[in-house]
Every structure is written in structure tokens, then in C-alpha cells.
Tab-separated table of C-alpha atoms in Angstrom:
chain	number	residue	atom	x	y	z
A	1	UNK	CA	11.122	-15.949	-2.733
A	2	UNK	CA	10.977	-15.819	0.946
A	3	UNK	CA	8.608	-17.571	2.224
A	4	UNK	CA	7.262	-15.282	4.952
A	5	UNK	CA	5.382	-11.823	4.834
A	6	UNK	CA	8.005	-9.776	3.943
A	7	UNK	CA	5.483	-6.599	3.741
A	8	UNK	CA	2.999	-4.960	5.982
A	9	UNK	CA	0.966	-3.242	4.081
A	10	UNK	CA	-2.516	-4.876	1.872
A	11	UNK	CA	-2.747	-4.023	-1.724
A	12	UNK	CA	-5.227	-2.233	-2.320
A	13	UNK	CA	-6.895	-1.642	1.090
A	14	UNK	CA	-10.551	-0.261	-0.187
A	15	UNK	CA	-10.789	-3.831	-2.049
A	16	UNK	CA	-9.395	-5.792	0.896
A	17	UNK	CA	-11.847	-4.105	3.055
A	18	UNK	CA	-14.922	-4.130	1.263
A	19	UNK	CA	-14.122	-7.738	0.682
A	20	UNK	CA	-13.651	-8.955	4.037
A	21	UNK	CA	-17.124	-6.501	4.954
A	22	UNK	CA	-19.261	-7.986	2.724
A	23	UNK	CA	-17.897	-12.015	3.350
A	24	UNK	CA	-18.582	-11.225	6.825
A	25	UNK	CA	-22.113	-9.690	6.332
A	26	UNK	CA	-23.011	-12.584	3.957
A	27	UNK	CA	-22.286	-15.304	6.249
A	28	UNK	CA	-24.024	-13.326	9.481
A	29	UNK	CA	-27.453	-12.908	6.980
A	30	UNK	CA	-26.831	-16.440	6.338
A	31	UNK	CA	-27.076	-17.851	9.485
A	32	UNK	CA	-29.445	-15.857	10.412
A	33	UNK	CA	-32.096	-17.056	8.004
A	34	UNK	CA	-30.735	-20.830	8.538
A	35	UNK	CA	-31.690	-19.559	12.528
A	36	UNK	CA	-35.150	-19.108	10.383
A	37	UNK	CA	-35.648	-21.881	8.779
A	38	UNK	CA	-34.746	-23.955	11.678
A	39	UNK	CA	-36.986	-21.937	13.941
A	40	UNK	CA	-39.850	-23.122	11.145
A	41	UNK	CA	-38.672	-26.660	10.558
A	42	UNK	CA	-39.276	-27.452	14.293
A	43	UNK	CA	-42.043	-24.964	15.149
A	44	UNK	CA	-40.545	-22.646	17.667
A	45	UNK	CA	-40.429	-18.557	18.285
A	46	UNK	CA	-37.905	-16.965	15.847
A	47	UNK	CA	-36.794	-13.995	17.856
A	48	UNK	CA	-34.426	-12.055	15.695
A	49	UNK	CA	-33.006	-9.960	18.758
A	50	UNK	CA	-31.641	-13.694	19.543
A	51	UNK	CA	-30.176	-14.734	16.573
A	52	UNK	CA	-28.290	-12.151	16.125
A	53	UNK	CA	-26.881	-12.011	19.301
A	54	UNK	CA	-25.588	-15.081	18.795
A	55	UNK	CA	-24.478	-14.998	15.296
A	56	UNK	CA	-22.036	-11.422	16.435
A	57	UNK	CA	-19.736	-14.467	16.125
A	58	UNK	CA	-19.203	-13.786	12.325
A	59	UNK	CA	-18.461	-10.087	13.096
A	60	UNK	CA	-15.657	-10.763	15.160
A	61	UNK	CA	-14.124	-11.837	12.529
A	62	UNK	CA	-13.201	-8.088	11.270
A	63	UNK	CA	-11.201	-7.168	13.810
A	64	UNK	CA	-9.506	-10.594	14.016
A	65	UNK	CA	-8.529	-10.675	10.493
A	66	UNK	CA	-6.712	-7.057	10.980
A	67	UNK	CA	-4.936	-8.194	13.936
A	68	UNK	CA	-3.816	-11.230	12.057
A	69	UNK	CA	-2.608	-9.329	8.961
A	70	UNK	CA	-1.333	-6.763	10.943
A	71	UNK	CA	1.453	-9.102	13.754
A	72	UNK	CA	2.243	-11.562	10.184
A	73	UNK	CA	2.972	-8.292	8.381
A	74	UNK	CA	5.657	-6.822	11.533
A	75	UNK	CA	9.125	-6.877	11.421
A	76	UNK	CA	9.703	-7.198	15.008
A	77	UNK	CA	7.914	-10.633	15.373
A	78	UNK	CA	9.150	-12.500	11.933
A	79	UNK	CA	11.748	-13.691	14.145
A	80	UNK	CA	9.477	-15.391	16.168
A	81	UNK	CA	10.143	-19.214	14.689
A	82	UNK	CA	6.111	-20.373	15.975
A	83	UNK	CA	4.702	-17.226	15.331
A	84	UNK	CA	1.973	-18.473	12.772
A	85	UNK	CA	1.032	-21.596	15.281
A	86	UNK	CA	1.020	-19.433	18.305
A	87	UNK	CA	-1.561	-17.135	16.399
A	88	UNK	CA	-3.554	-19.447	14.959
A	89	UNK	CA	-3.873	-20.921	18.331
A	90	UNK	CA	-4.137	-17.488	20.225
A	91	UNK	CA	-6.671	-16.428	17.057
A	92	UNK	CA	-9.254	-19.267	18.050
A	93	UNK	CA	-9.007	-19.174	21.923
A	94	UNK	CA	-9.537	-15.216	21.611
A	95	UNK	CA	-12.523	-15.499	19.135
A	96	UNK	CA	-14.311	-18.158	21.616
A	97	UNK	CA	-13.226	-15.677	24.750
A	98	UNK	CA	-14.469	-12.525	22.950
A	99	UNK	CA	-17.313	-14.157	21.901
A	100	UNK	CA	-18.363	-15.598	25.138
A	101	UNK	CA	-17.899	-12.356	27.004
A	102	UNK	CA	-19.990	-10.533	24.014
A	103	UNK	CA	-23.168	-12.741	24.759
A	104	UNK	CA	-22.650	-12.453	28.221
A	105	UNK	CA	-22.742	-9.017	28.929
A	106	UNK	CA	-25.523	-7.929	26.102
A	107	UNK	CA	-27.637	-10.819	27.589
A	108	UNK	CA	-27.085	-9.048	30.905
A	109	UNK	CA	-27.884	-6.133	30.026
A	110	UNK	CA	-30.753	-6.144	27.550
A	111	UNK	CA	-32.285	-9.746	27.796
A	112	UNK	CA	-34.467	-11.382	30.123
A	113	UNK	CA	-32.260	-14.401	30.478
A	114	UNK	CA	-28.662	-14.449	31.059
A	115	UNK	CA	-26.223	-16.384	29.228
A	116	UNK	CA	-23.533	-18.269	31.355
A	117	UNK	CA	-19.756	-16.959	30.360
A	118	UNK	CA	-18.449	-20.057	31.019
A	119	UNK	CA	-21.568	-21.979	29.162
A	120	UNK	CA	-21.074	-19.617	26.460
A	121	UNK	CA	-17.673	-20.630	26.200
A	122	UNK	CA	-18.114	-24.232	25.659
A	123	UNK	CA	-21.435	-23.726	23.709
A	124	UNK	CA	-18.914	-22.149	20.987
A	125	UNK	CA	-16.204	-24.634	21.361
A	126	UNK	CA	-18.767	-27.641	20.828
A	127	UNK	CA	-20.824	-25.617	18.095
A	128	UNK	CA	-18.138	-23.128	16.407
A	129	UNK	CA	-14.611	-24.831	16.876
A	130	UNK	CA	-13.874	-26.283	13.542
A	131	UNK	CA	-15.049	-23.087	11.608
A	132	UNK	CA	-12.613	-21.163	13.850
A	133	UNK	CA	-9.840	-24.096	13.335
A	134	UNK	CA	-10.766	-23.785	9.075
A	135	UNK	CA	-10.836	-20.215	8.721
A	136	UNK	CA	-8.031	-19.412	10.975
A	137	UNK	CA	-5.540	-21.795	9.660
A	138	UNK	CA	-6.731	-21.296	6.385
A	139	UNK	CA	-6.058	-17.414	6.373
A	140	UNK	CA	-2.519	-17.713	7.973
A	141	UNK	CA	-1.581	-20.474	5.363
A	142	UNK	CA	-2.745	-17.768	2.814
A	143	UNK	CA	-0.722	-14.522	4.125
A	144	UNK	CA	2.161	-16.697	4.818
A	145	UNK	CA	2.001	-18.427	1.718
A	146	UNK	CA	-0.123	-17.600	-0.734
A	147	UNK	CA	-0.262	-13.633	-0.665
A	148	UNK	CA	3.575	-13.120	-1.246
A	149	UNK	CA	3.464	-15.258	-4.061
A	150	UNK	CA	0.051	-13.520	-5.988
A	151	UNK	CA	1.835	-10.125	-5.167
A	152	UNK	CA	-0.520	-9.221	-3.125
A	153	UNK	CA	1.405	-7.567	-0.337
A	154	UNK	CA	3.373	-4.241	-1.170
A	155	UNK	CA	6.408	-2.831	0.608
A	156	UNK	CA	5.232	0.219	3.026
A	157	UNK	CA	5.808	3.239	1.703
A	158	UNK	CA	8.990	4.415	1.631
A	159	UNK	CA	9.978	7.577	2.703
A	160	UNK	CA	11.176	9.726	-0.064
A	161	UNK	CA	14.607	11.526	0.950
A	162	UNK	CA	14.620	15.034	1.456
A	163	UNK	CA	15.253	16.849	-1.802
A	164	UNK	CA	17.010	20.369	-2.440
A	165	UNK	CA	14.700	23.354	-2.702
A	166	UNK	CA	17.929	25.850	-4.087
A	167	UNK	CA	21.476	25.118	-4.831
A	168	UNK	CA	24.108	27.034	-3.968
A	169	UNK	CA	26.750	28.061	-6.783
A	170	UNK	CA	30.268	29.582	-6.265
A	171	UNK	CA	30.334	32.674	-9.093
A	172	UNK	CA	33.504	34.361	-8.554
A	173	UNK	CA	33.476	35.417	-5.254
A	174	UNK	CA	29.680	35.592	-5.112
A	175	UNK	CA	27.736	32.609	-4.218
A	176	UNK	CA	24.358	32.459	-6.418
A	177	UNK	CA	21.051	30.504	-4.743
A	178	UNK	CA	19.018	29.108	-7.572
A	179	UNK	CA	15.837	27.896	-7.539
A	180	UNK	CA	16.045	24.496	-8.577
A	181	UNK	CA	12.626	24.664	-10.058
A	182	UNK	CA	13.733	27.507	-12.245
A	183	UNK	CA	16.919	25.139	-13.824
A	184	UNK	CA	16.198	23.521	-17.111
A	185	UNK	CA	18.582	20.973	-17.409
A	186	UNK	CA	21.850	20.473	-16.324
A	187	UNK	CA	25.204	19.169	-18.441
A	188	UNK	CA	28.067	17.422	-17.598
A	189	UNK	CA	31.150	19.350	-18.784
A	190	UNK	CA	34.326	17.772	-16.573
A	191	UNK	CA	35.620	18.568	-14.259
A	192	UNK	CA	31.974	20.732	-13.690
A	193	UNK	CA	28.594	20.960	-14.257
A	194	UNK	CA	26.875	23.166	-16.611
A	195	UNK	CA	23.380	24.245	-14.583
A	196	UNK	CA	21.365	26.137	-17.186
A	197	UNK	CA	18.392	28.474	-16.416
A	198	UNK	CA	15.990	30.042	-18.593
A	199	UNK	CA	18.558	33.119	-19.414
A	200	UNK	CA	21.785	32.157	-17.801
A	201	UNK	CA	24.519	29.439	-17.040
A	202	UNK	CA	26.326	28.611	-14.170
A	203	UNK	CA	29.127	25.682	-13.210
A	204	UNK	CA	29.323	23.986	-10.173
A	205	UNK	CA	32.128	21.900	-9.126
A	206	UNK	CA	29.485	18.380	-8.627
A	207	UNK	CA	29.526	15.579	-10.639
A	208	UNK	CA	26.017	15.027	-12.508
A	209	UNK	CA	25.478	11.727	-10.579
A	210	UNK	CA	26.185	13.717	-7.136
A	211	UNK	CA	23.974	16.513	-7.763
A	212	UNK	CA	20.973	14.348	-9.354
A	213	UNK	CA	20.527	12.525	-6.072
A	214	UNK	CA	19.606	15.628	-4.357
A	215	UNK	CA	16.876	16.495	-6.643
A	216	UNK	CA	13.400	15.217	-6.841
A	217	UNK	CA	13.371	11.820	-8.976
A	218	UNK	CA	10.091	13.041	-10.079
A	219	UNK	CA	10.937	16.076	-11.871
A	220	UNK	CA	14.656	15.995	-13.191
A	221	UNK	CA	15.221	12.829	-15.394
A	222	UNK	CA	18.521	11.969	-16.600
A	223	UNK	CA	17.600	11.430	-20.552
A	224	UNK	CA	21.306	10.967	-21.377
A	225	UNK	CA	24.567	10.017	-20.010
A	226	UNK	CA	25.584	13.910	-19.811
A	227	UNK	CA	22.217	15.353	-19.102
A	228	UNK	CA	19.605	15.776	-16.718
A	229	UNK	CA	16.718	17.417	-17.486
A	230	UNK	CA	13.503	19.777	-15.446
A	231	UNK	CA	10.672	17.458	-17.059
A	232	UNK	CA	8.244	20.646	-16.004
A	233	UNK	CA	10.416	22.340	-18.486
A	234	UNK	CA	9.739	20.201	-21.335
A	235	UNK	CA	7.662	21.650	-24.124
A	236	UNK	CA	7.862	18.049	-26.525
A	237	UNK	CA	10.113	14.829	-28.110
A	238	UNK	CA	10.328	14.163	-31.503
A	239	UNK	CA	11.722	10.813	-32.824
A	240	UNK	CA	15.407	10.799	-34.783
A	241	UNK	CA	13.821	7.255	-36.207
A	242	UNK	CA	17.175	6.035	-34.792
A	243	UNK	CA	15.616	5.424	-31.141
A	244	UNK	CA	16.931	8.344	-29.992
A	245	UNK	CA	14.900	11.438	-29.540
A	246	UNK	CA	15.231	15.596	-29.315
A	247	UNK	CA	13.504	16.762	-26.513
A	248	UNK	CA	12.688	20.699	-26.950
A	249	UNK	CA	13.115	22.625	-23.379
A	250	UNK	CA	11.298	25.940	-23.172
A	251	UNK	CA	14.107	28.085	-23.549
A	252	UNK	CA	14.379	26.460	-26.685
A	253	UNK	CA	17.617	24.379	-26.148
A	254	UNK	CA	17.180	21.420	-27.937
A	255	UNK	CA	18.816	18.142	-25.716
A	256	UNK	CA	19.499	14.445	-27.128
A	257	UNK	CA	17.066	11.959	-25.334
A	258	UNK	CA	19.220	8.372	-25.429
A	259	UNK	CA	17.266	5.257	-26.316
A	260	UNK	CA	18.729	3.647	-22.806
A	261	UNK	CA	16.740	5.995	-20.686
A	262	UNK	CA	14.017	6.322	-22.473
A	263	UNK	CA	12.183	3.935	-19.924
A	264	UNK	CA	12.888	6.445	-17.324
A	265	UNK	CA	11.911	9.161	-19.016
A	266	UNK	CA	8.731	7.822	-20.095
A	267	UNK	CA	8.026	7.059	-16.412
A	268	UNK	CA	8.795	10.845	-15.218
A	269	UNK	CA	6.125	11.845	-17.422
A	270	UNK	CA	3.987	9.743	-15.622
A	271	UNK	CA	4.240	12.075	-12.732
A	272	UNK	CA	3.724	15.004	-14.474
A	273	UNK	CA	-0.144	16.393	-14.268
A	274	UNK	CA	-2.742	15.146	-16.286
A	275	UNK	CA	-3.416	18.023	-18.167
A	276	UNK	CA	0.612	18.809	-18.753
A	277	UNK	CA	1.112	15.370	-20.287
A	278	UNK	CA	-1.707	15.759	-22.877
A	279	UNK	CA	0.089	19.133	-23.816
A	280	UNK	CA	3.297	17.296	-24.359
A	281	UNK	CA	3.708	17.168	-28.365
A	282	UNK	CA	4.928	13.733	-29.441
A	283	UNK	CA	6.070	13.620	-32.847
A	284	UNK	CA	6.954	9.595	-34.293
């Protein structure tokens, strides 16, 4: 398995967000009421206006861990042989930076005594610098790692290929657009396909594997080798006992479902509605 984030996008992002949100809140109430007890234990002011100025250190740790998810998970940079070093390094010297600027300018503005940027700087380097160095290195160890491994990172979503909305037919020296919608299945009967609608047939000159990759995957399932079916047009299965099964179509054609695609099928019906696969009659 390759070692690297092969994947940009999070599973499931609510969860990944709400988890990083409240880690991040915990740890800034946290310090905050260690700012307390300290404030207490040595019999000084507590101002809270303070202490969380200061302790915006644990927020900036939202946007940090997006940008570090975000550069491990793009193609462009996997090429990049240092790429986790350089941004673990560039991760910490940022934080401090941000950080540093942060306190300076809300100090500025709405305190009575300015912070230093440059004190700032080194106040968080003394003070900070080996929970930056821990949770840096400790969350690019993990997406590099870890996260491929735990499936936790899913291909982006691909882009489904555009699908046919009517086909054209040859009839003579007409040429036919159906619906593709309206088709109920559609039979292989060399050299042509057999493209059967509620009240009519029609053969095209396509082979059935040709033809099936212009439709939507979704909706027309090859059940058999001969066979594809409109899985909207599907009124129920019944079991021969043999692992094969009869699927009824609404026109009432009856069409073999073979036990190797069953797995497929099974899936399609997955993407029917919820209501339309209750109605479906299974009969073991």
C-alpha cells in the first residue's frame, strides 16, 4: 500500500470537523482555567480578556490542520521528496508567526499594554515549542501513515461520464430517437441488439457491452450475459432455488437474473428510491 496520501478528500468531513472543533475548544477551556488556578495559587488578578488572548494559540490550530490535510492530500506536491519535513517545519514557524502577530495587533488595539511582536515570538518559542513540535509531527506521521492504512482517506469524487439521454436507431430508412428511460431491457441477439420498449422492439447494430457504457450504471444493470435491464422498470425477483432468479419487467417480460451478477444487481437496487425498493416483491 503506498505509503503516502494517495487521496484528498477526509472521510466523513462532519465527523472530522466536529472532532477537530471540539479537541480544539477543550484544550483552549483548559488552559484557560489552568490560567485560573494559577492566577489563585499565587494570588494575582485573573483577567479573562487576557487569558484568552493568549490562549487564541489553540485556535490556530483549525486552520493549520486544514492546510496540512489539504498540501499532504495534493497531487501536484507528492512529488516533493521533503514535503512532510518542510511542512512540519513551515507548520511550527507559521503557528509561532501567526500567533505572535495575533497578540500583537489585538493588544494594540484593545489593551492598555502592548505586546512586543518580536517578544511575543520568543515568549511562544520558549513556552509553546514542544507542543507545536508534538502535535505537528504527530499529525503528519498520522496522514502520511496512519490514515491510508485505517481507510480513512477516500478517493475524490469521480466524475461520472456523461450518459445518453436517447438513442438513435436505424428503422428502415427512418431513424427512431428513444427515450432511454422508456427501454426496458435490452438483448443481445448477434450480430444486433434487441432494445425493447414497453410496446415495441427495435435492433441496433451495437454490441451489448458498447451500448451499456453509455447508459447510466445506476439504472440499467446487466443481470445476465445477454441482458441488460431498466432497474426503474422492475416490478420483482423471485428465486429458481438454483441461484438464479426471474426478474418480472413491467411489460410483463419475464428475464433470467444469473447468479454471477447478482452482486451487481443487488447494488443497483441500492440506488433506486427508498420507497421503490420497499415496493420491490422478493419472493425466496
Amino acid at each position: 500500500m503506498n505509503s503516502g496520501i494517495p487521496f484528498k478528500t477526509i472521510y466523513s468531513p462532519k465527523g472530522t470537523h466536529a472532532a477537530i472543533l471540539v479537541t480544539v475548544t477543550i484544550m483552549l477551556l483548559l488552559s484557560v482555567f489552568q490560567d485560573l488556578l494559577q492566577a489563585n495559587f499565587n494570588n494575582y488578578a485573573f483577567y479573562l480578556s487576557e487569558s484568552m488572548l493568549f490562549n487564541s494559540f489553540w485556535l490556530l490550530f483549525i486552520p493549520m490542520v486544514y492546510l496540512n490535510i489539504k498540501i499532504l492530500g495534493t497531487e501536484k506536491l507528492k512529488t516533493f521528496k521533503y514535503l512532510p519535513l518542510q511542512l512540519f517545519l513551515a507548520s511550527v514557524i507559521l503557528h509561532m508567526l501567526l500567533f505572535s502577530v495575533i497578540v500583537w495587533l489585538l493588544s494594540e488595539l484593545f489593551f492598555d499594554h502592548t505586546y512586543a511582536l518580536l517578544q511575543n515570538f520568543y515568549y511562544t518559542l520558549s513556552e509553546s515549542g514542544y507542543i507545536l513540535l508534538l502535535i505537528y509531527g504527530a499529525l503528519i506521521l498520522f496522514l502520511k501513515y496512519a490514515a491510508p492504512k485505517l481507510s480513512l482517506i477516500l478517493p475524490p469524487p469521480v466524475k461520472k461520464p456523461e450518459v445518453l439521454s436517447k438513442i438513435t436507431i436505424s428503422n428502415g430508412r427512418k431513424y427512431v430517437n428513444i427515450d432511454v428511460m422508456d427501454i426496458i431491457c435490452i438483448k443481445a441477439l448477434t450480430p444486433y441488439i434487441a432494445i425493447c420498449l414497453e410496446n415495441n422492439q427495435y435492433l441496433h447494430s451495437e454490441t451489448l457491452k458498447s451500448v451499456s457504457e453509455k447508459l447510466d450504471q445506476d439504472k440499467f444493470i446487466r443481470v445476465h450475459k445477454s441482458t441488460i435491464i431498466n432497474i426503474d422498470k422492475m416490478v420483482s425477483y423471485r428465486s429458481r432455488l438454483n441461484g438464479d432468479y426471474d426478474i418480472a419487467m413491467e411489460d410483463g417480460t419475464m428475464v433470467r437474473l444469473s447468479r454471477t451478477y447478482f452482486t451487481k444487481f443487488k447494488r443497483g437496487l441500492m440506488f433506486c428510491s427508498q420507497d421503490r425498493a420497499k415496493s420491490h416483491q422478493v419472493n425466496r
